[in-house]
Coordinates of C-alpha atoms in Angstrom, one line a residue:
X150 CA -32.4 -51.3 102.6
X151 CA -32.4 -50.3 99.2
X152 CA -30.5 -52.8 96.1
X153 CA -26.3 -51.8 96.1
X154 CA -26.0 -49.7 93.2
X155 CA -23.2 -50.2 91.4
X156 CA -20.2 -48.1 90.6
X157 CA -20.2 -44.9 88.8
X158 CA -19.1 -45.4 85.2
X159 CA -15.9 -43.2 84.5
X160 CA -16.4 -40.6 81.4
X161 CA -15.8 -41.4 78.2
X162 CA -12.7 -39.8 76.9
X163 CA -13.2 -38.5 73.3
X164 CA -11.8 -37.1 70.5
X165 CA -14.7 -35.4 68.0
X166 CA -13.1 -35.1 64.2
X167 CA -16.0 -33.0 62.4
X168 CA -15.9 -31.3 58.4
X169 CA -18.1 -28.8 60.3
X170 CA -20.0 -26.5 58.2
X171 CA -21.0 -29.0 55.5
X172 CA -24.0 -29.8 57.3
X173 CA -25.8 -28.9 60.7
X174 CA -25.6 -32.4 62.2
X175 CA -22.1 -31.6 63.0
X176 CA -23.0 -28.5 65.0
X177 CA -26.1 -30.5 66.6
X178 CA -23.3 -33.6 67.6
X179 CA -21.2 -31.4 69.2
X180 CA -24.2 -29.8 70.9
X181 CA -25.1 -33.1 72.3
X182 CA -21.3 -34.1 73.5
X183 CA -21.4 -30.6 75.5
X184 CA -24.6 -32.3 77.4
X185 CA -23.1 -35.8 77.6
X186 CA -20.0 -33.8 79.5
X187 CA -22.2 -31.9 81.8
X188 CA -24.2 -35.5 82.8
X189 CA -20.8 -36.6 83.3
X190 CA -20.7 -39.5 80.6
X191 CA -17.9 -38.5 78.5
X192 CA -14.9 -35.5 78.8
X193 CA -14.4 -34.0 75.1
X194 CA -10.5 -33.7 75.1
X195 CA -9.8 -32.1 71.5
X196 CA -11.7 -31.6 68.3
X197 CA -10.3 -31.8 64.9
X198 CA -11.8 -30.4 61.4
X199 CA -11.7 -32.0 58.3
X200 CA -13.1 -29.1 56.4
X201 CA -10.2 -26.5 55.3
X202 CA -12.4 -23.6 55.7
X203 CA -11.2 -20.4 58.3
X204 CA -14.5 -20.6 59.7
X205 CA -15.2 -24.4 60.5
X206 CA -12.7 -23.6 63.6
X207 CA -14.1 -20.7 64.9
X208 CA -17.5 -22.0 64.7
X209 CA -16.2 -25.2 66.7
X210 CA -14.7 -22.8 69.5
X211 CA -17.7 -20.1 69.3
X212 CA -20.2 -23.4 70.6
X213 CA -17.5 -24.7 73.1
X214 CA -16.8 -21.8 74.8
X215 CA -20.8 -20.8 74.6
X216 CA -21.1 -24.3 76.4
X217 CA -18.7 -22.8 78.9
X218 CA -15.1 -25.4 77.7
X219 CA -13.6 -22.3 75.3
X220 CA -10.5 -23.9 76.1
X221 CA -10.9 -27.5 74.4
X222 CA -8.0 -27.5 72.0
X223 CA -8.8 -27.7 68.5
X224 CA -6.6 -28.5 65.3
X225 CA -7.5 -28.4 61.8
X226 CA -6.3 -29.9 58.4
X227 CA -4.4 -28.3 56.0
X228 CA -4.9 -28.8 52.3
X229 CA -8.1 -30.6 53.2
X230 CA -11.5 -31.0 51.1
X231 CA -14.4 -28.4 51.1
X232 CA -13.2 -24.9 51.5
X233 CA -16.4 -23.5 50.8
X234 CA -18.2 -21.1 53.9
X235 CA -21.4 -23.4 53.4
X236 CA -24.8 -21.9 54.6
X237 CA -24.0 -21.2 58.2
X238 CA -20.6 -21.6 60.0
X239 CA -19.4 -17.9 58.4
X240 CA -22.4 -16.3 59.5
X241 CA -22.9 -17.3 62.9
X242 CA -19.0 -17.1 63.6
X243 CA -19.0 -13.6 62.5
X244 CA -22.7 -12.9 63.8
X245 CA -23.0 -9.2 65.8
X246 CA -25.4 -7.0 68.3
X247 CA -24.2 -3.7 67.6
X248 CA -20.2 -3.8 67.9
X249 CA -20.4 -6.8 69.8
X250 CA -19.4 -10.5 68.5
X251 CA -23.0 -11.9 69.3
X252 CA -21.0 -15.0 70.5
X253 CA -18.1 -14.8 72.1
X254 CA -15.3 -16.8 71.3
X255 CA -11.4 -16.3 70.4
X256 CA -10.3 -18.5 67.4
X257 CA -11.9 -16.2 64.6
X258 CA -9.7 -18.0 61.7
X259 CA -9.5 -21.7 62.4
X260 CA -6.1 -21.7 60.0
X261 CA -4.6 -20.1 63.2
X262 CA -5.3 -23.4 64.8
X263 CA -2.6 -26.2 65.2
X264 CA -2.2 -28.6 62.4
X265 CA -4.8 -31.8 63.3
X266 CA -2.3 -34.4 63.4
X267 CA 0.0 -33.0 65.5
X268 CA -2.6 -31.8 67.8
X269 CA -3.7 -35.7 67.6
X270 CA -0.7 -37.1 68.6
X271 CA -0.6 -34.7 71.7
X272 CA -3.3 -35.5 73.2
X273 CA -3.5 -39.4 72.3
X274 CA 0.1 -39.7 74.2
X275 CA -0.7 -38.0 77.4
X276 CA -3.8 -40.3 77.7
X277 CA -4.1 -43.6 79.6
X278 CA -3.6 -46.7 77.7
X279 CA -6.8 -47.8 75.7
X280 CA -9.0 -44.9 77.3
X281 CA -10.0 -42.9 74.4
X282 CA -12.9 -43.2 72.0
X283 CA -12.4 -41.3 68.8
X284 CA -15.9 -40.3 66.8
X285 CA -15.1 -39.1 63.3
X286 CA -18.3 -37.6 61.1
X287 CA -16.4 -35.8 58.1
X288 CA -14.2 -37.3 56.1
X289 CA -11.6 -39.5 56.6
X290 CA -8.2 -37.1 55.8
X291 CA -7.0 -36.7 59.3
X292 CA -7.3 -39.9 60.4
X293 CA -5.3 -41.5 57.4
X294 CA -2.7 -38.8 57.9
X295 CA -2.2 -40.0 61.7
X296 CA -2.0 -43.3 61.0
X297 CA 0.9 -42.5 58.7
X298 CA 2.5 -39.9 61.2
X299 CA 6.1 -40.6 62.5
X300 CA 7.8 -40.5 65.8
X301 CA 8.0 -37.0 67.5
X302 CA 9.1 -34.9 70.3
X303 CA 5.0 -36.1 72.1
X304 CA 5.6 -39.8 71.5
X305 CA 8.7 -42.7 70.3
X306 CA 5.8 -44.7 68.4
X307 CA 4.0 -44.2 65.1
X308 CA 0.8 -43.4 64.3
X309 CA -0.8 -46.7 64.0
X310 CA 1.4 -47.8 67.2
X311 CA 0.2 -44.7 68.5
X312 CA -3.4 -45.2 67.9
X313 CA -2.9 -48.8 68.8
X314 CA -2.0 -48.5 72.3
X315 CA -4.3 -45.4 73.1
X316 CA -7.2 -45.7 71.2
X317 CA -10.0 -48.3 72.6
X318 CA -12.5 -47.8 69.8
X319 CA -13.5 -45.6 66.8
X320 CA -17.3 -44.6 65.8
X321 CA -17.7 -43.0 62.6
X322 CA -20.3 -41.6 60.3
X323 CA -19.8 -43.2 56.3
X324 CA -21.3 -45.3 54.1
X325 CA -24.5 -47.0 53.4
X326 CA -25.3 -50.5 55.0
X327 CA -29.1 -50.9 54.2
X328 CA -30.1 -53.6 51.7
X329 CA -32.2 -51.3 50.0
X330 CA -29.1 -48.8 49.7
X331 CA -26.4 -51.4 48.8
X332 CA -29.4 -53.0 45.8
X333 CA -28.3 -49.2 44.4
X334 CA -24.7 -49.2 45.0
X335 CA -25.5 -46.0 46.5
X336 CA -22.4 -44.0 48.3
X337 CA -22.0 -41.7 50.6
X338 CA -20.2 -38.4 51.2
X339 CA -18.2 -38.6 53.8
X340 CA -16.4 -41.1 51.8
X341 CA -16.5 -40.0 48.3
X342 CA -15.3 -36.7 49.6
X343 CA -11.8 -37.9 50.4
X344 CA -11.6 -41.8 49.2
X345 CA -8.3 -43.0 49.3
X346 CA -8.4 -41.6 53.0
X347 CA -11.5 -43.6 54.0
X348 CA -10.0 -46.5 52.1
X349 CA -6.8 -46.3 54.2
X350 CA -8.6 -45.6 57.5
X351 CA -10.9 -48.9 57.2
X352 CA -8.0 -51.0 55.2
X353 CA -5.5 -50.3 58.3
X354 CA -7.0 -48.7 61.8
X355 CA -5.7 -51.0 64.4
X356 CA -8.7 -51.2 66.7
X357 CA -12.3 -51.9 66.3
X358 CA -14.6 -49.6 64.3
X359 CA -18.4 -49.1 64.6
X360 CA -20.2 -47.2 61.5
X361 CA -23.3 -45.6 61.7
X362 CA -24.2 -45.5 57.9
X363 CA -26.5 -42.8 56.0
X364 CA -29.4 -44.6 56.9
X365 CA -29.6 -44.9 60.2
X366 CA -29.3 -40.3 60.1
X367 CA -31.8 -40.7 57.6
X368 CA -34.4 -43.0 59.8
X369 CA -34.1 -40.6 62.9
X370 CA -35.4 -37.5 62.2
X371 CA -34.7 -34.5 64.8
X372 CA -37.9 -32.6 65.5
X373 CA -38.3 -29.2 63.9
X374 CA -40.5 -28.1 66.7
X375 CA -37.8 -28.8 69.6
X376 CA -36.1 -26.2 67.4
X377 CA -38.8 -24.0 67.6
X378 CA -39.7 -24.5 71.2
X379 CA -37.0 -25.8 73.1
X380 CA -34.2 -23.0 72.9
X381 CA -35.7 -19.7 74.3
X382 CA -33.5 -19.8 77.8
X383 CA -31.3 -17.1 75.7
X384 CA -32.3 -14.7 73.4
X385 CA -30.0 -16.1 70.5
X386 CA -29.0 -19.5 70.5
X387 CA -26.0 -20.7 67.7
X388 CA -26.6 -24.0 67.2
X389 CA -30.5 -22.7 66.6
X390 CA -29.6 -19.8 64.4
X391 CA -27.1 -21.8 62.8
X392 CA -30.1 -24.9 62.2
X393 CA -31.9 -22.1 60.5
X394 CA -30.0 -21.1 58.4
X395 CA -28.8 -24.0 57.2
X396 CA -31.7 -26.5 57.0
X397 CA -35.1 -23.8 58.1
X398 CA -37.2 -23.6 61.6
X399 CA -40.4 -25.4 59.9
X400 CA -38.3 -28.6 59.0
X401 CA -36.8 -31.8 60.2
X402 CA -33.3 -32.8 60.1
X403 CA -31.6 -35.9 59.6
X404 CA -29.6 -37.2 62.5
X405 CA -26.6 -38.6 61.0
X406 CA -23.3 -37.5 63.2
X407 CA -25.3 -37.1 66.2
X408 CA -26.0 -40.9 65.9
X409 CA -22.2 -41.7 66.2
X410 CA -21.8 -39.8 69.2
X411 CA -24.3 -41.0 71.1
X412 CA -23.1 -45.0 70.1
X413 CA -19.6 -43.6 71.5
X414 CA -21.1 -42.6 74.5
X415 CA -23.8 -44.9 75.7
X416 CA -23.5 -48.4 73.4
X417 CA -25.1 -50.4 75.9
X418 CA -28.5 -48.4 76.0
X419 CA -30.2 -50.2 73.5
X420 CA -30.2 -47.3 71.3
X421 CA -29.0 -49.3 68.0
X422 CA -28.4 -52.7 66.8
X423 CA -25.0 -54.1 65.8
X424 CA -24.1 -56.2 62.9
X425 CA -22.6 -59.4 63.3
X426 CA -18.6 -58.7 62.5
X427 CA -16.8 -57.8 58.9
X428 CA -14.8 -55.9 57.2
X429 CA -15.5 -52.8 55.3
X430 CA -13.9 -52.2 52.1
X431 CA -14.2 -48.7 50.0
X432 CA -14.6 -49.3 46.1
X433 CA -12.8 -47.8 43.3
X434 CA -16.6 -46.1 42.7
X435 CA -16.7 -45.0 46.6
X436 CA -19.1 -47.8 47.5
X437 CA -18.8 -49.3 51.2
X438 CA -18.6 -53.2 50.8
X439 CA -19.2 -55.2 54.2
X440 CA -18.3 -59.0 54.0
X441 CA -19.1 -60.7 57.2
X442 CA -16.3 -62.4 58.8
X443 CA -16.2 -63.2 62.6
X444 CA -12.7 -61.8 63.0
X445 CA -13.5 -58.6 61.4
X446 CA -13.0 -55.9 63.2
X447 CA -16.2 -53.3 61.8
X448 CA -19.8 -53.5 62.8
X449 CA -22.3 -51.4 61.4
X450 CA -25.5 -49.7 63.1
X451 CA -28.9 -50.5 62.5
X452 CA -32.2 -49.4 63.9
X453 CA -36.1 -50.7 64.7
X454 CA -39.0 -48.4 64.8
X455 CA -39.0 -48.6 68.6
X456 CA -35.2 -47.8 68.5
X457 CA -35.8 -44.8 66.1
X458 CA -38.7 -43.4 68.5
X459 CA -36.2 -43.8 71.4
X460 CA -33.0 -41.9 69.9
X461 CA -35.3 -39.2 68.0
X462 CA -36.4 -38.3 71.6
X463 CA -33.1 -38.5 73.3
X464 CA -31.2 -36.4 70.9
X465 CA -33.6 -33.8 71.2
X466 CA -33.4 -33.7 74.8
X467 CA -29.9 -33.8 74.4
X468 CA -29.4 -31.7 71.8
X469 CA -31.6 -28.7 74.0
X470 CA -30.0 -29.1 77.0
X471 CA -28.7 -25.9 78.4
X472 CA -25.4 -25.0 79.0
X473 CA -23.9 -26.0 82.3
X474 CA -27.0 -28.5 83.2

């Protein structure tokens, strides 16, 4: 008789807050969610944008519905930081064969979307008690604005009440952690990008938050050849065209968003090492300060050279998994 096996872990329920188009890594760590949800480990239930450019939405619907879930609900900031196209999200949105959009999707202007917060506030209240893990990898603006969000027609609490009783932990993309890095007072730029926010956000979230800093990305390098090899099951692939464009077939890209999402998602795996507890502060100069203290409520990631091997391979794998598998 073979050993009991024990019960099936239920999927994680996430919320995915991206500034998509700023780099590729957001693109690839929403590729990999799409593969996480069709293993059944986690259930993508909105995804919010950071960036206030048209096209960061539709290119966040364009790979959702090309991974088959067009219907995820996505919200986006208004007044937000970067507005600029960037080197791929306007091009592969509006990408054609012939007459045809060459991928199919129905939000063309993401400004159409609803307004991030509210759509937050929606979909944090019709969720279980302390079910949801939120992964932010842009900037901090949406975030900071739900904490500070009032009672509506969705929900009687607040936003930090809100986020409180909903919200079981947040894994986020900022800063710099590594001793060489903080010797430089080096920062980062999903924190200088929108400062007071990230400030706010690690000054006042009310649960506990896990940062994969720039060099953990950095360490794990994602394979230019499983872009080149591992995407021919269609004839045009976006998040391929889209690496392309943005960073070129014949080179390696850092891993950094794709690293938070897969903490979210598997943290027991032995993927990444956690710091010992702390808090993390935001300078006046954008530097991230950690101070260890055993009732802090922020850990940061770290990584061996076995653990990099280990994650470089599994992002690729998950990264190239085809739709619907």
């Amino acid at each position: 008789m073979g050993a009991a096996q024990e019960p099936a872990r239920q999927p994680v329920k996430m919320i995915f807050d991206t500034d998509m188009g700023n780099d590729v890594d957001d693109a690839m760590a929403l590729a990999v969610i799409h593969a996480l949800q069709s293993r059944g480990e986690c259930e993508l239930l909105a995804v919010t944008l950071t960036k206030d450019n048209p096209y960061a939405g539709a290119m966040v619907d364009l790979l959702n519905t090309f991974y088959g879930r067009g219907d995820i609900p996505i919200g986006t900031v208004r007044k937000g930081a970067t507005p600029a196209d960037g080197k791929y999200i306007k091009r592969v949105a509006t990408a054609t064969d012939g007459s045809r959009q060459r991928y199919p999707h129905d939000l063309t202007d993401g400004q159409k979307a609803p307004e991030a917060v509210g759509l937050l506030r929606q979909v944090l209240a019709a969720q279980p008690d302390g079910s949801v893990v939120m992964v932010q990898v842009g900037f901090s603006t949406n975030l900071a604005r739900l904490l500070d969000s009032k009672p509506d027609a969705v929900s009687p609490l607040d936003g930090r009440s809100l986020v409180k009783k909903k919200v079981r932990l947040l894994s986020i993309m900022a800063g710099t952690f590594s001793p060489e890095r903080v010797a430089k007072r080096a920062k980062e730029y999903n924190i200088i990008k929108d400062a007071p926010a990230a400030r706010k956000l690690l000054a006042e979230w009310p649960t506990p938050i896990v940062v994969s800093g720039w060099e953990i990305g950095n360490a794990i390098q994602h394979p230019a050849r499983s872009m080149q090899e591992d995407y021919g099951y269609v004839k045009h692939h976006p998040l391929r065209e889209a690496y392309d464009y943005y960073r070129g077939l014949a080179n390696d890209q850092p891993t950094y968003d794709l690293t938070s999402v897969l903490y979210a998602v598997r943290p027991d795996r032995g993927y990444f090492t956690l710091s010992q507890p702390g808090r993390i502060k935001v300078a006046a100069d954008g530097f991230t300060e950690f101070t260890p203290d055993p009732a802090g409520p922020h850990r940061y990631l770290s990584v061996t050279p076995e653990q990099i091997a280990r994650v470089r391979e599994a992002l690729a794998l998950l990264c190239s998994q085809p739709p619907g598998e």
